[in-house]
Coordinates of N, CA and C in Angstrom, one line a residue:
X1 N 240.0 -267.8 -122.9 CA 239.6 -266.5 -122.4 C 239.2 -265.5 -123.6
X2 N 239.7 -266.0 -124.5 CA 239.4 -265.0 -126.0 C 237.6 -264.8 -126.4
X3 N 237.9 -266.2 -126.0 CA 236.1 -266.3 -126.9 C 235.4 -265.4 -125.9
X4 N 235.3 -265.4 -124.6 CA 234.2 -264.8 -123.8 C 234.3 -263.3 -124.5
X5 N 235.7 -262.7 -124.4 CA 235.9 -261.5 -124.8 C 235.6 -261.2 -125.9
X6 N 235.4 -262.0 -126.9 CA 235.0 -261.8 -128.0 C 234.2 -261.3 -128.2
X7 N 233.6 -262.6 -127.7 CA 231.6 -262.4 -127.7 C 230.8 -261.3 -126.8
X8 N 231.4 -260.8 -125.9 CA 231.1 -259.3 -125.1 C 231.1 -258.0 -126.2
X9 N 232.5 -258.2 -127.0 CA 233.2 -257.1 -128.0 C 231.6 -257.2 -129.0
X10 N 231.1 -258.5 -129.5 CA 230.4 -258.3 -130.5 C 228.6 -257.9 -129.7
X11 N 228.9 -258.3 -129.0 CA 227.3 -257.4 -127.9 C 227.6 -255.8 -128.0
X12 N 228.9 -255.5 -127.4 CA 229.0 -253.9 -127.9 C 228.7 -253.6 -129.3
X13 N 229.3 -254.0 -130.5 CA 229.2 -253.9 -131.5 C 227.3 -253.9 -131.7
X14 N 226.7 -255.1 -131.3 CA 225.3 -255.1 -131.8 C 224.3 -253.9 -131.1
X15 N 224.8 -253.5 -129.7 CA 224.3 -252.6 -129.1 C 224.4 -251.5 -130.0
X16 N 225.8 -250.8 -130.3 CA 226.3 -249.8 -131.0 C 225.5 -249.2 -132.3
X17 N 225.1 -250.8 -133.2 CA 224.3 -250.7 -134.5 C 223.4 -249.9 -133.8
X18 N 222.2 -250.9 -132.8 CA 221.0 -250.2 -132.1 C 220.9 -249.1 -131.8
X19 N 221.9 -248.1 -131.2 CA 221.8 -247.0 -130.8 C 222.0 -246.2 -131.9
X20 N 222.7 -246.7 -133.2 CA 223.1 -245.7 -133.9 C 221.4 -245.4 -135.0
X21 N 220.9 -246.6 -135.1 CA 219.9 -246.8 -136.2 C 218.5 -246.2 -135.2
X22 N 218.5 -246.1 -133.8 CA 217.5 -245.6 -132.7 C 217.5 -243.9 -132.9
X23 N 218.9 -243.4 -133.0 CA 219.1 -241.8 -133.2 C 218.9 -241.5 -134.5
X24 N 219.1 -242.7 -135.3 CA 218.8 -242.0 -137.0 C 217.3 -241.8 -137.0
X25 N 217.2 -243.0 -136.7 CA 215.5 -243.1 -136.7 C 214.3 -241.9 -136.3
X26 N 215.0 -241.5 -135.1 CA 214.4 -240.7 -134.3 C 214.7 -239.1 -135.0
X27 N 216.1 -239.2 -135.7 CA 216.1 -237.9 -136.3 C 215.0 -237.8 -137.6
X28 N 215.6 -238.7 -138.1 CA 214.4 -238.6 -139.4 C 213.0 -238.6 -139.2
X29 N 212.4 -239.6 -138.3 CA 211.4 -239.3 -138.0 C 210.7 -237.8 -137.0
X30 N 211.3 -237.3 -136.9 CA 211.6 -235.4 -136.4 C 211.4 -235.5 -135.0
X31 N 211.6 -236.7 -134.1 CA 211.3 -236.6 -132.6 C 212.3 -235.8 -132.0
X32 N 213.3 -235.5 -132.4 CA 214.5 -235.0 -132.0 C 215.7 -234.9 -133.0
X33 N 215.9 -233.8 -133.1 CA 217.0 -233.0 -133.4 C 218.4 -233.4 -133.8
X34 N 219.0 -233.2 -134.6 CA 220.1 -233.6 -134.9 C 221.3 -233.1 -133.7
X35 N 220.7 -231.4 -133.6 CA 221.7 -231.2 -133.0 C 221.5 -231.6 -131.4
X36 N 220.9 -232.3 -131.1 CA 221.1 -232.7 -129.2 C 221.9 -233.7 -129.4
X37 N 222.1 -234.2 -130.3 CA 223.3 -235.4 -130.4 C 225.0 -234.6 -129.8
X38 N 225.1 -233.4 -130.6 CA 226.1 -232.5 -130.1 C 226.4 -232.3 -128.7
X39 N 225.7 -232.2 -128.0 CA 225.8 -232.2 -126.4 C 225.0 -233.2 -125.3
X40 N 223.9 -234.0 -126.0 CA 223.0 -234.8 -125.5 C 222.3 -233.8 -124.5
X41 N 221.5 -232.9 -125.2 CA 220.7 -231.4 -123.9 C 219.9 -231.0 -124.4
X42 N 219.4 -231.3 -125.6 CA 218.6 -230.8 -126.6 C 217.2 -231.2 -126.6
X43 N 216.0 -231.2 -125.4 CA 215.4 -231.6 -125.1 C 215.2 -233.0 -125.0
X44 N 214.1 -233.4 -124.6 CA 213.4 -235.0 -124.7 C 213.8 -235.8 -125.6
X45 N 213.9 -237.1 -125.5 CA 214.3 -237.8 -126.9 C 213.2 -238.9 -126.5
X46 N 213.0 -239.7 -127.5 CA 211.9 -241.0 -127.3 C 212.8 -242.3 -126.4
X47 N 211.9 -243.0 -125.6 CA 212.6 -243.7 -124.4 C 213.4 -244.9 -125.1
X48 N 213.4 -245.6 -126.5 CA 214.3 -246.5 -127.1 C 215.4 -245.4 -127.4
X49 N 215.7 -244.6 -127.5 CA 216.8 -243.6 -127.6 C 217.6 -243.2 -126.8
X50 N 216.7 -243.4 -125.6 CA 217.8 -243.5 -124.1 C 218.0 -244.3 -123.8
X51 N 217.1 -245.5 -123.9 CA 217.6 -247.1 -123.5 C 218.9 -247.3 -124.3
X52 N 219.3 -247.1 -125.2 CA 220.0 -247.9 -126.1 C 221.4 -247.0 -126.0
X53 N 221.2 -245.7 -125.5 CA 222.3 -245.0 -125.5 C 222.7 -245.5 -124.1
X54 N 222.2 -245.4 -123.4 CA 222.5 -246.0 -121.8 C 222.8 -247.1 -121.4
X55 N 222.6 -248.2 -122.6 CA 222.9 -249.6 -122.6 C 224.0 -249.1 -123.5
X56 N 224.5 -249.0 -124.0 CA 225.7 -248.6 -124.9 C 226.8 -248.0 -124.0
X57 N 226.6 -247.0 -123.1 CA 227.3 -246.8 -122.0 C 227.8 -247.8 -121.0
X58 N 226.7 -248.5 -120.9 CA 227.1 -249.6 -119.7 C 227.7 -250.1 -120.1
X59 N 228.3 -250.7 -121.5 CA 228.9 -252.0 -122.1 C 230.4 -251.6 -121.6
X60 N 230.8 -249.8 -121.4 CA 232.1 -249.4 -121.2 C 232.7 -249.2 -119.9
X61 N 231.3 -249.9 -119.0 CA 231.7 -249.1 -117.3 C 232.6 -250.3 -116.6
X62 N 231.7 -251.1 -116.0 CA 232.2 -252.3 -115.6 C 232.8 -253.8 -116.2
X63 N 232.4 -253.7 -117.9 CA 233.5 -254.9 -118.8 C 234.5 -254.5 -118.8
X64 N 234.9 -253.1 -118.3 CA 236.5 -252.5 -118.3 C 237.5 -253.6 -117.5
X65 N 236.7 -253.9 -116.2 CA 237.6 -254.7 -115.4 C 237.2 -256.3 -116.1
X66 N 236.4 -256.4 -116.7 CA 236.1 -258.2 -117.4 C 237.8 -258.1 -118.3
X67 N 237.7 -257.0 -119.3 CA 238.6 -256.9 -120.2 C 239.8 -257.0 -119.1
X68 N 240.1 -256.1 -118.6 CA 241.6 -256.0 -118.1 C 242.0 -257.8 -117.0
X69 N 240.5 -258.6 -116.3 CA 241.2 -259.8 -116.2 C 241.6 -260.5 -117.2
X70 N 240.8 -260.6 -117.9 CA 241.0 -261.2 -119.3 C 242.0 -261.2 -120.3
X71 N 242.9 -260.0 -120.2 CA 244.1 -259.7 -121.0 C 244.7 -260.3 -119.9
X72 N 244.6 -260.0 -118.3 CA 245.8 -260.2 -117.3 C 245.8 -261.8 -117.6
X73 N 245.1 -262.4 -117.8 CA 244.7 -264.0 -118.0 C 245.6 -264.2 -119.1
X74 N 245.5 -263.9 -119.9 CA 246.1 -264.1 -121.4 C 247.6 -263.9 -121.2
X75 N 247.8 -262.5 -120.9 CA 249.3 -262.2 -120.6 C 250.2 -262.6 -119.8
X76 N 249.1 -263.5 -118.7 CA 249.6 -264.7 -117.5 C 250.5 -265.8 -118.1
X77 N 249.3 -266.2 -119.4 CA 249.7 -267.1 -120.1 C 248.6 -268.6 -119.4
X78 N 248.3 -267.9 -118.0 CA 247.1 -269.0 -117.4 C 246.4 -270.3 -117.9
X79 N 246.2 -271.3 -117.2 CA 245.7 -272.3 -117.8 C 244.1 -272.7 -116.9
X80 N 244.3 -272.7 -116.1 CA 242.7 -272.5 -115.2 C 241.6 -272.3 -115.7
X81 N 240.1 -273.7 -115.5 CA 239.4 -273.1 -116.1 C 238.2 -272.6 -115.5
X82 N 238.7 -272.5 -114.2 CA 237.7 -271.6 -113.4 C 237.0 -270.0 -113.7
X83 N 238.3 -269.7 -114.1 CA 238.4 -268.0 -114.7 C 237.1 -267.9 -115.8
X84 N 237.7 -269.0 -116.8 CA 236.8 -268.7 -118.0 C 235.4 -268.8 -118.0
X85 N 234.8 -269.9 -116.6 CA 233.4 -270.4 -116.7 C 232.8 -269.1 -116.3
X86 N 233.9 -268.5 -115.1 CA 233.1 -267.0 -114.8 C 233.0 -265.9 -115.6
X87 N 234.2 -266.5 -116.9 CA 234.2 -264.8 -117.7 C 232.9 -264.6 -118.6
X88 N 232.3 -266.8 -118.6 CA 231.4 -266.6 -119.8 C 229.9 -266.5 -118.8
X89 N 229.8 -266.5 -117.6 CA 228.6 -266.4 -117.1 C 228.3 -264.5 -117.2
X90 N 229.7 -263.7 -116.8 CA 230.1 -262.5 -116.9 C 228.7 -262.0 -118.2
X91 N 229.6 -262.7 -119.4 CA 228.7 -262.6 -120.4 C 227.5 -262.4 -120.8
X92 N 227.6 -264.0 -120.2 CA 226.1 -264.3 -120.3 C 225.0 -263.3 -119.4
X93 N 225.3 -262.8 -118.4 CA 225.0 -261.8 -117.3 C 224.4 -260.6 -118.4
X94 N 225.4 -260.0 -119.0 CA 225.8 -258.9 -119.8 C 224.7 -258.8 -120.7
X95 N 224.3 -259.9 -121.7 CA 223.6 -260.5 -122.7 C 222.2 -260.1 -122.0
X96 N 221.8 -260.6 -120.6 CA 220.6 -260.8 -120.3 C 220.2 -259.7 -119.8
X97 N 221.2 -258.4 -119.5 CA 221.4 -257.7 -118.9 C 220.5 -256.1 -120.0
X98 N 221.4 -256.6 -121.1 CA 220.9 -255.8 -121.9 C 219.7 -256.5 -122.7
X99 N 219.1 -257.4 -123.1 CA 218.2 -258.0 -123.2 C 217.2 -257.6 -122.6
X100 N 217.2 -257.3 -121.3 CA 215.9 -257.1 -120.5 C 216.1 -255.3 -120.9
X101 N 217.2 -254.5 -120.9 CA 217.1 -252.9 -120.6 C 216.5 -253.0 -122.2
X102 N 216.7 -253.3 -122.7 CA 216.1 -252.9 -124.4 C 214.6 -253.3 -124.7
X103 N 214.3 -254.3 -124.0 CA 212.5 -254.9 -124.2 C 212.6 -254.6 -122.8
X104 N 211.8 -255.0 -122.1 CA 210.5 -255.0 -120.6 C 211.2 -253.6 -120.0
X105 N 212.4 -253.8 -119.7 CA 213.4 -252.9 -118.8 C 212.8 -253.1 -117.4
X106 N 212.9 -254.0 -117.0 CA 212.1 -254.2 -115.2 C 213.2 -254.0 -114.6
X107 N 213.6 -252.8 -114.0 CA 214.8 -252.3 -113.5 C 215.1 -253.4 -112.4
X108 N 213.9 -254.3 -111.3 CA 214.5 -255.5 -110.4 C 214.8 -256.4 -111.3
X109 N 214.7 -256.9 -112.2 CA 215.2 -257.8 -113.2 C 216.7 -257.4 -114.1
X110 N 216.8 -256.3 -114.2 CA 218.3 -255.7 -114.4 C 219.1 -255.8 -113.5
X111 N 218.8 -255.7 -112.3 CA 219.6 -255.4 -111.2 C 220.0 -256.7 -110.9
X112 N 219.1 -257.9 -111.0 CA 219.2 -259.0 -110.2 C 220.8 -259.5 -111.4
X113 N 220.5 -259.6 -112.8 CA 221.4 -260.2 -113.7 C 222.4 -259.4 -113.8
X114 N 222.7 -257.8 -113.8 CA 223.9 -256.5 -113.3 C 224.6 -257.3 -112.2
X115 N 223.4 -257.9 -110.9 CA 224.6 -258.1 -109.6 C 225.0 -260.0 -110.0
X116 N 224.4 -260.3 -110.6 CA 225.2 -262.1 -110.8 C 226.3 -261.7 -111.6
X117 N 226.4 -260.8 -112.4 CA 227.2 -261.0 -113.2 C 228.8 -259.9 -112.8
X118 N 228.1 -259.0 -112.1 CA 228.9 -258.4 -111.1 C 229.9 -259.5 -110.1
X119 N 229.2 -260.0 -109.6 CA 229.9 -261.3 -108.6 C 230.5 -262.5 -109.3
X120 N 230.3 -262.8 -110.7 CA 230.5 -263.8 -111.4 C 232.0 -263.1 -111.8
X121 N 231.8 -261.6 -112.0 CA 233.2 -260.9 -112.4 C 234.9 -260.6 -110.8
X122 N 233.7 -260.6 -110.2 CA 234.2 -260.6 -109.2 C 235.6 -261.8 -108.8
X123 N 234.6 -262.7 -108.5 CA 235.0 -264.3 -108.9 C 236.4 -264.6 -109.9
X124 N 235.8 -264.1 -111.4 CA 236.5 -264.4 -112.3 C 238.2 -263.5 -111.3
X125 N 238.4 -262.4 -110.9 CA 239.4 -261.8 -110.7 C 240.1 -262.5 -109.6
X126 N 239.0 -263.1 -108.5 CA 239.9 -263.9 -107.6 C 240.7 -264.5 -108.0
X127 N 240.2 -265.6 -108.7 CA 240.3 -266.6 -109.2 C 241.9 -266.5 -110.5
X128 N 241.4 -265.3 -111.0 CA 243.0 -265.0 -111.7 C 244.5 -265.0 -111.3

């Protein structure tokens, strides 16, 4: 169960780079202001700046419950490898999830990989 969690942690992480290098970017290049970062209100920002902040958010909404089976798995001590196939489709969901919001962004193509991986998480919890 470690690895799936792992490899989620380092999607956050790669997202995290994106968003941080998307706001530099955008400051330096003068699209927007240093200080809207302070409240996020500070007019318009260019749409790779909101994609990547918003994909950056999502990484914290619903992996909350991936993480917390995933420790409960671990702290079970569990041996089952049903759990883990779903933790890594979870993932893999997650991966494709943000893949598509960062290039095309075809919000029915988000939704479709958001809800498999939604029910793949789902799954994984029964299953715990």
């Amino acid at each position: 169960m470690l690895n799936p969690m792992f490899a989620l942690v380092m999607l956050t992480f790669l997202v995290m780079v994106l968003t941080f290098r998307s706001r530099a970017g955008a400051v330096r290049r003068g699209e927007v202001s240093l200080k809207h970062f302070a409240l996020m209100q500070e007019g318009p920002v260019p749409e790779f700046v909101t994609k990547t902040s918003r994909n950056f958010s999502n990484l914290f909404e619903t992996p909350v419950l991936f993480y917390a089976a995933g420790v409960s798995y671990l702290a079970l001590d569990l041996t089952a490898s049903q759990p883990i196939v779903y933790a890594w489709l979870f993932v893999a969901a997650r991966c494709l999830h943000s893949l598509v919001h960062l290039t095309y962004n075809n919000v029915l193509h988000r939704l479709i990989v958001f809800g498999l991986g939604n029910l793949a998480l789902l799954v994984m919890w029964i299953s715990v």
